[in-house]
Amino acid sequence: MEELYEENESEHNNNVLECSESLDLDSKWSNPEEMSTKNPDCPGNEPASKDMLKRSTSPYGVSSGDTSETLESLGEEEVQPMDLGRIQSQSAAPDESWAKVKQRMKKHTNLCTGSHHRGSTADKRDQEFDKEDLDMLKKHNDVWNLTGNARRMLHAHWLDMIHRHAGEKLKELQSAYGETCKRKQEVENEIKLRLMRKAKIVGMTTTAAARHHSILASLRAQIVVIEEAAEVLESHILACVTASTKHLILIGDHLQLRPSVATYDLALKHGLDVSLFERLVKGGVQYVTLEVQRRMRPSISALVSSIYPMLRDHESASNRDKIRGVKSDVFFMHHMNEEEQRGEDNSGKLNVIEAQLIVELCAYLIKQQYSYDEITILSMYNGQVSEIKSLMARKIPQNVGNPKLPRVSSVDDYQGEECKIIILSLVRNNCLPSPGSPGKIGFLAVSNRVCVSLSRARDGLFIFGNGDLLMKKSKLWQHVVKNLKGSNSYGDALTLVCPNHPDKEVKVKNPDDFRHVPDGGCDRPCEYQLNCGHVCPKHCHPGGHDKVVCPKRCLRKQCACNHECQASCHGFETCPPCRVLIEKILPQCGHSARISCSTSVEAVVCRAPCSRMLKCSHPCERKCGMSCTTSCLKPVERLLSCGHLVKIACYIDPSQYLCKEPCLQRLPDCMHTCRGTCGECKQGQAHVPCLEVCNRTLPCGHPCSSNCHNACPPCSMPCQKRCLHSRCRQICGYPCVPCMETCAWTCRHHACDLRCHEICKRPICNEPCEKLLHCGHPCLGFCGEPCPSICRVCTPQYKDTISLMTMEEFEETDRFVMLPDCGHVFEVSGLDTWMKSEQCDSGTNSISPKSCPSCKNIIRQSLRYGNQIKARMKQLEDVKMRIFGNQQVNEGIVLLRRKQFDEAFEKFLMALEKNGLNYEACLGLGSTLCFQFKYSDSLPFFNHVVKHSPLKKYASELEASVITSTKRGNPGRHELMSLLKNIESDQLRSVVKAEKRLAIKALLQWGNALSKMGKFSAATRACEIVLKEDPNNQDVRDMLQLVKEGKQMQESVVAALMDDLRGRGHWYQCPNGHYYVVGECGGPMQLSKCPDCEEIVGGQNHTPAAGNIHSGIDGSSHSAWSDRTGLGALRGL
């Protein structure tokens, strides 16, 4: 290369191009200091030197200033990918893929060019007719007045127009995009060309040369050098040659592996695997042969003498060290272990025993101090390569910091490489012991592969296979085996030699034989004395003892205590502190403790039981070395104020202890047994809420499933109201939608023309029914009514539940009525009296529907008694409307109550700021929040105190507002009650003595309740009032910090949801003031329950449910779906 460059330097173009495979190129350019030529560059791989990397500021080594003008010219011509994607999306229908779009574009092109198939005359008439129809439809102004077919035709025409327009735009963009890409490629090629022109020598792979052929043509390199040319396809070499090439130099070995062709049949039929190098050599073109080799030692190069008869060894090849641990540097181990077949192709063959032998030999050589990089295992079969890798991963440990193992490769992937020691696995062994067995050697018969496999080793070569089979099937192997036998390097056992005892040899035939050399030497003990004085625990092994770890115990005497060291052997290092356990007297208390010898007694905590007595005369239960407890945990019996005798810890004050005995008293309101404890119920004065199920019958007939209470809530069961036309799908407690169908009560004599839900004006028909029953006897019912299921003849056992008369006791003229809901039949006069009675079954005058006298099922359908049923149902609907009322009215009431509550509380806080904290403020707050709900027996006393308070006006106003709002569920009522449950009669009576302390406590609890309700501003003000009177109150400061964190969290949640919801107006509040979000359009479309209070939230048809209002927590003044946003106008669509 140096001579070529000097020769070519005088020419106008001074570039030299060298092409090769990637692997060879990397090895050649890895050490650029060895070449006298400067500035090499490798566009097919990484830059060749660090200097080049430092010079190169752009991806191809050219600074940005050199190409700025060229790149700027692309700015105006670039096609944005966004435009192309937008046109593609417009061109496709919602259910079309890109493939369908291209098909539609192709169809459109054919229609425009007229190359589509011509239809019949009828088709032409249809097209003309459709065109005329389209012209008329396009002139029509109101699309909604068109028929369905006409609208579909017009819609298809519009779609076709959009597709045509988008297709034309897409073609333009595709053309522009192609031109831009072409221009971009030209700019990149110009950058690469500038870089190459700065270099003296350019190196790249043949694949890169084919890809950058236009650049090479512009580079005009006159000399092309191709390395490993015998393994390069002829087409690849031609791609490296340009019109400027004057000198083509091919370097290679046609006796080794040929180029790899993807299709084996083409290579076999057309000779595609024959390289240009081989074709020229065999064609008689002048060539030069390398006759001196420096890689292999003479004993290895002799094996390929039949392939290279003129090859001579350099003197440096003879001065090689012998391979440690083996008798012969080159050896063919003959064995008869049968091969296996895994997979369908020939590459799946393997020989398990041979693989085990090779892995054991590799591990043995590593013990001879050879590194992993100095050993390579080769095989011609991929199945054997995989098997060896699997065995090696389990047998040979990986180095710390270098997880690589010795390389295992196929022969085809190892051409052009070399290694110090090569272990060759031949695999094939299928010859039976009987004479005349056929036997096959497969790839081993290919001279190219054999040449490569035998010429990779420098110092040592170890071959494993069946030598007899190879000699029978290949003349080349006959020469190799005879050469090996002549040098005494062939046999059925590999001789291992101990490096420390040369007279000790081990014959290895099977993998188990390597157990005689466990550490790489022989089976004798090492007997070397380590620095610690112990003998080396290993068997005979090569190498030093620096890394040998002694497993024995130290046993050296400690200086002070004369104890033996218990640690493992550590050479001449200082022994660790003595760990022998001994008894020592602790000076602090005089107790003895068993501790380690080296531990100081001053640092030991005595674990003996403490003998000191507490103030209560009970012994301390902690350990001696620990400080005595201040709270005695000894159980003692105490008599509580309630009269119960309990066992509690000694330190607990009985007056502060809540008695755990069950209350078991009868609650006065519901007569259920109280489930609370004596302490929770204040000795029976204020019971905990009853948790029993109510089970009272509601007006609708369903049992109440809520917990015990004074007034039952609306029924939550599915509504059972139905008529002959339909049934109600609402919740039972909600007002039903009246049926607007025509009344179905009609017969031959009378008919009703009113709506189904209205009271019928027609009289009751008392004419006998003229129908016959299934048994053939006359019907006993009335005209127009369902026929009863009884018969005077067939069912004489029938007994009327109301009159208690049997069928035989009735007159012939008596008529009967059947209730459709349950099928029971009654005599008409008795059932008429039952239906006209106003009193229900329970004996009360409450509003409830009539039920069957026999089974007590609600009577919901009956033509004869339809007016009575409708009247009862109307009364129930009036009750529901009174409970729920008009939705807008309810929302206004809730807003008014909340406004009154907030205004009253603001006045209360302002009064506190002016007058300071006092017991009267606490009394007003306590009576308002707690006793009005739960401790009504104490209310008269506190009302008396509040009456004489200067803050009576504001406290009473706040109390009235809270009492009003709590009738429908005050926000946070249960939370406030739980926070303030410790304020009871006895405690508040002591306010007069400790007014300031209790007032602060009350306001602190009130601030905590407000923060849980989300009223952070009011909670902050309450905390600030307390801090004015008590600046050092840490509880208030902690509460203020929690309020700030809660406010920040609320703001962050609102901001995050606003980002997701794309705007404001999605927040609402339930009837108890809890916040929730409505997604999508912002208008509620379904009902649900609040997770905090189980109130109804959401709504239907973009209308919030009763009591639910829009919240301005996100800064909005109205909901996202309202008349103010324009969406409310769509409510009726």
mmCIF file of C-alpha atoms in Angstrom, residues 573-705:
data_model
loop_
_atom_site.group_PDB
_atom_site.id
_atom_site.type_symbol
_atom_site.label_atom_id
_atom_site.label_comp_id
_atom_site.label_asym_id
_atom_site.label_seq_id
_atom_site.Cartn_x
_atom_site.Cartn_y
_atom_site.Cartn_z
ATOM 1 C CA GLU A 573 -2.869 -9.589 58.750
ATOM 2 C CA THR A 574 -3.940 -8.463 62.204
ATOM 3 C CA CYS A 575 -6.454 -10.792 63.817
ATOM 4 C CA PRO A 576 -9.963 -9.371 64.303
ATOM 5 C CA PRO A 577 -11.244 -8.628 67.833
ATOM 6 C CA CYS A 578 -11.695 -11.729 69.977
ATOM 7 C CA ARG A 579 -15.221 -13.141 69.781
ATOM 8 C CA VAL A 580 -15.012 -15.777 72.529
ATOM 9 C CA LEU A 581 -17.968 -15.384 74.934
ATOM 10 C CA ILE A 582 -17.049 -14.971 78.618
ATOM 11 C CA GLU A 583 -18.816 -13.831 81.799
ATOM 12 C CA LYS A 584 -18.116 -10.219 82.838
ATOM 13 C CA ILE A 585 -19.343 -8.113 85.786
ATOM 14 C CA LEU A 586 -21.040 -4.866 84.751
ATOM 15 C CA PRO A 587 -19.831 -1.998 86.975
ATOM 16 C CA GLN A 588 -23.046 0.037 86.626
ATOM 17 C CA CYS A 589 -25.304 -2.472 88.371
ATOM 18 C CA GLY A 590 -23.120 -5.431 89.450
ATOM 19 C CA HIS A 591 -24.956 -7.925 87.235
ATOM 20 C CA SER A 592 -22.967 -10.424 85.182
ATOM 21 C CA ALA A 593 -23.367 -10.673 81.400
ATOM 22 C CA ARG A 594 -22.028 -13.150 78.849
ATOM 23 C CA ILE A 595 -20.386 -11.032 76.170
ATOM 24 C CA SER A 596 -17.517 -11.337 73.695
ATOM 25 C CA CYS A 597 -14.025 -11.042 75.120
ATOM 26 C CA SER A 598 -13.144 -7.870 73.210
ATOM 27 C CA THR A 599 -16.324 -5.959 74.151
ATOM 28 C CA SER A 600 -15.940 -3.226 76.766
ATOM 29 C CA VAL A 601 -18.247 -3.538 79.791
ATOM 30 C CA GLU A 602 -18.991 0.213 79.683
ATOM 31 C CA ALA A 603 -20.704 -0.197 76.309
ATOM 32 C CA VAL A 604 -22.920 -3.115 77.402
ATOM 33 C CA VAL A 605 -26.602 -2.533 78.273
ATOM 34 C CA CYS A 606 -27.619 -4.851 81.083
ATOM 35 C CA ARG A 607 -30.456 -7.157 80.005
ATOM 36 C CA ALA A 608 -31.308 -8.400 83.509
ATOM 37 C CA PRO A 609 -34.770 -7.504 84.904
ATOM 38 C CA CYS A 610 -34.930 -4.104 86.629
ATOM 39 C CA SER A 611 -35.268 -4.262 90.435
ATOM 40 C CA ARG A 612 -36.318 -0.636 91.000
ATOM 41 C CA MET A 613 -39.827 0.285 92.221
ATOM 42 C CA LEU A 614 -42.038 2.887 90.560
ATOM 43 C CA LYS A 615 -43.976 5.627 92.382
ATOM 44 C CA CYS A 616 -47.050 3.401 92.331
ATOM 45 C CA SER A 617 -45.086 0.736 94.293
ATOM 46 C CA HIS A 618 -45.074 -1.639 91.310
ATOM 47 C CA PRO A 619 -41.746 -3.048 90.069
ATOM 48 C CA CYS A 620 -40.345 -1.650 86.807
ATOM 49 C CA GLU A 621 -40.917 -4.057 83.935
ATOM 50 C CA ARG A 622 -38.034 -2.873 81.763
ATOM 51 C CA LYS A 623 -34.456 -4.148 81.619
ATOM 52 C CA CYS A 624 -31.832 -3.024 84.118
ATOM 53 C CA GLY A 625 -29.808 -1.011 81.605
ATOM 54 C CA MET A 626 -32.834 0.918 80.352
ATOM 55 C CA SER A 627 -34.486 3.953 81.941
ATOM 56 C CA CYS A 628 -37.517 3.128 84.037
ATOM 57 C CA THR A 629 -40.914 3.572 82.472
ATOM 58 C CA THR A 630 -43.099 6.528 83.406
ATOM 59 C CA SER A 631 -46.322 4.662 82.610
ATOM 60 C CA CYS A 632 -46.887 1.579 84.694
ATOM 61 C CA LEU A 633 -48.522 -1.155 82.645
ATOM 62 C CA LYS A 634 -49.420 -3.375 85.589
ATOM 63 C CA PRO A 635 -53.140 -4.326 85.348
ATOM 64 C CA VAL A 636 -55.124 -3.122 88.369
ATOM 65 C CA GLU A 637 -58.826 -3.056 89.211
ATOM 66 C CA ARG A 638 -60.512 0.348 89.109
ATOM 67 C CA LEU A 639 -64.086 1.403 89.891
ATOM 68 C CA LEU A 640 -65.377 3.719 87.195
ATOM 69 C CA SER A 641 -67.933 6.501 87.643
ATOM 70 C CA CYS A 642 -70.478 4.312 85.889
ATOM 71 C CA GLY A 643 -70.163 1.709 88.652
ATOM 72 C CA HIS A 644 -68.351 -0.942 86.590
ATOM 73 C CA LEU A 645 -65.212 -2.607 87.962
ATOM 74 C CA VAL A 646 -62.598 -2.979 85.204
ATOM 75 C CA LYS A 647 -58.953 -4.028 84.884
ATOM 76 C CA ILE A 648 -56.838 -1.336 83.275
ATOM 77 C CA ALA A 649 -53.164 -0.325 83.230
ATOM 78 C CA CYS A 650 -52.018 1.363 86.417
ATOM 79 C CA TYR A 651 -51.102 4.661 84.715
ATOM 80 C CA ILE A 652 -54.582 5.217 83.193
ATOM 81 C CA ASP A 653 -56.806 7.798 84.932
ATOM 82 C CA PRO A 654 -60.214 6.167 85.556
ATOM 83 C CA SER A 655 -61.965 9.478 84.856
ATOM 84 C CA GLN A 656 -60.465 9.519 81.338
ATOM 85 C CA TYR A 657 -61.133 5.869 80.594
ATOM 86 C CA LEU A 658 -64.100 4.914 78.420
ATOM 87 C CA CYS A 659 -65.832 1.913 79.864
ATOM 88 C CA LYS A 660 -65.818 -1.073 77.473
ATOM 89 C CA GLU A 661 -68.798 -2.838 79.025
ATOM 90 C CA PRO A 662 -71.688 -3.299 76.555
ATOM 91 C CA CYS A 663 -74.540 -0.823 76.973
ATOM 92 C CA LEU A 664 -77.370 -3.323 76.178
ATOM 93 C CA GLN A 665 -80.093 -0.732 76.887
ATOM 94 C CA ARG A 666 -83.247 -0.446 74.786
ATOM 95 C CA LEU A 667 -83.163 2.609 72.533
ATOM 96 C CA PRO A 668 -86.248 4.764 73.215
ATOM 97 C CA ASP A 669 -86.951 5.584 69.559
ATOM 98 C CA CYS A 670 -86.781 2.151 67.972
ATOM 99 C CA MET A 671 -86.616 -0.240 70.971
ATOM 100 C CA HIS A 672 -83.551 -1.960 69.507
ATOM 101 C CA THR A 673 -80.735 -3.086 71.803
ATOM 102 C CA CYS A 674 -77.894 -0.546 71.847
ATOM 103 C CA ARG A 675 -74.674 -1.932 70.381
ATOM 104 C CA GLY A 676 -72.408 0.707 71.918
ATOM 105 C CA THR A 677 -70.328 0.507 75.068
ATOM 106 C CA CYS A 678 -70.999 2.154 78.379
ATOM 107 C CA GLY A 679 -68.330 4.780 77.748
ATOM 108 C CA GLU A 680 -69.447 5.545 74.192
ATOM 109 C CA CYS A 681 -73.055 6.008 75.296
ATOM 110 C CA LYS A 682 -72.143 8.259 78.271
ATOM 111 C CA GLN A 683 -73.669 5.839 80.750
ATOM 112 C CA GLY A 684 -76.882 5.647 78.716
ATOM 113 C CA GLN A 685 -77.361 9.428 78.390
ATOM 114 C CA ALA A 686 -76.344 9.699 74.704
ATOM 115 C CA HIS A 687 -76.434 6.445 72.777
ATOM 116 C CA VAL A 688 -74.459 5.763 69.638
ATOM 117 C CA PRO A 689 -76.486 5.648 66.410
ATOM 118 C CA CYS A 690 -78.518 2.496 65.983
ATOM 119 C CA LEU A 691 -77.034 0.171 63.352
ATOM 120 C CA GLU A 692 -79.952 -2.260 63.113
ATOM 121 C CA VAL A 693 -81.771 -2.582 59.777
ATOM 122 C CA CYS A 694 -85.023 -0.587 59.805
ATOM 123 C CA ASN A 695 -87.240 -3.136 57.968
ATOM 124 C CA ARG A 696 -90.278 -0.873 58.241
ATOM 125 C CA THR A 697 -92.709 -1.132 55.335
ATOM 126 C CA LEU A 698 -92.478 1.892 53.061
ATOM 127 C CA PRO A 699 -95.563 3.393 51.313
ATOM 128 C CA CYS A 700 -94.561 1.574 48.138
ATOM 129 C CA GLY A 701 -94.730 -1.787 49.936
ATOM 130 C CA HIS A 702 -90.972 -2.473 50.046
ATOM 131 C CA PRO A 703 -89.184 -2.909 53.393
ATOM 132 C CA CYS A 704 -86.729 -0.142 54.350
ATOM 133 C CA SER A 705 -83.160 -1.455 54.007
#
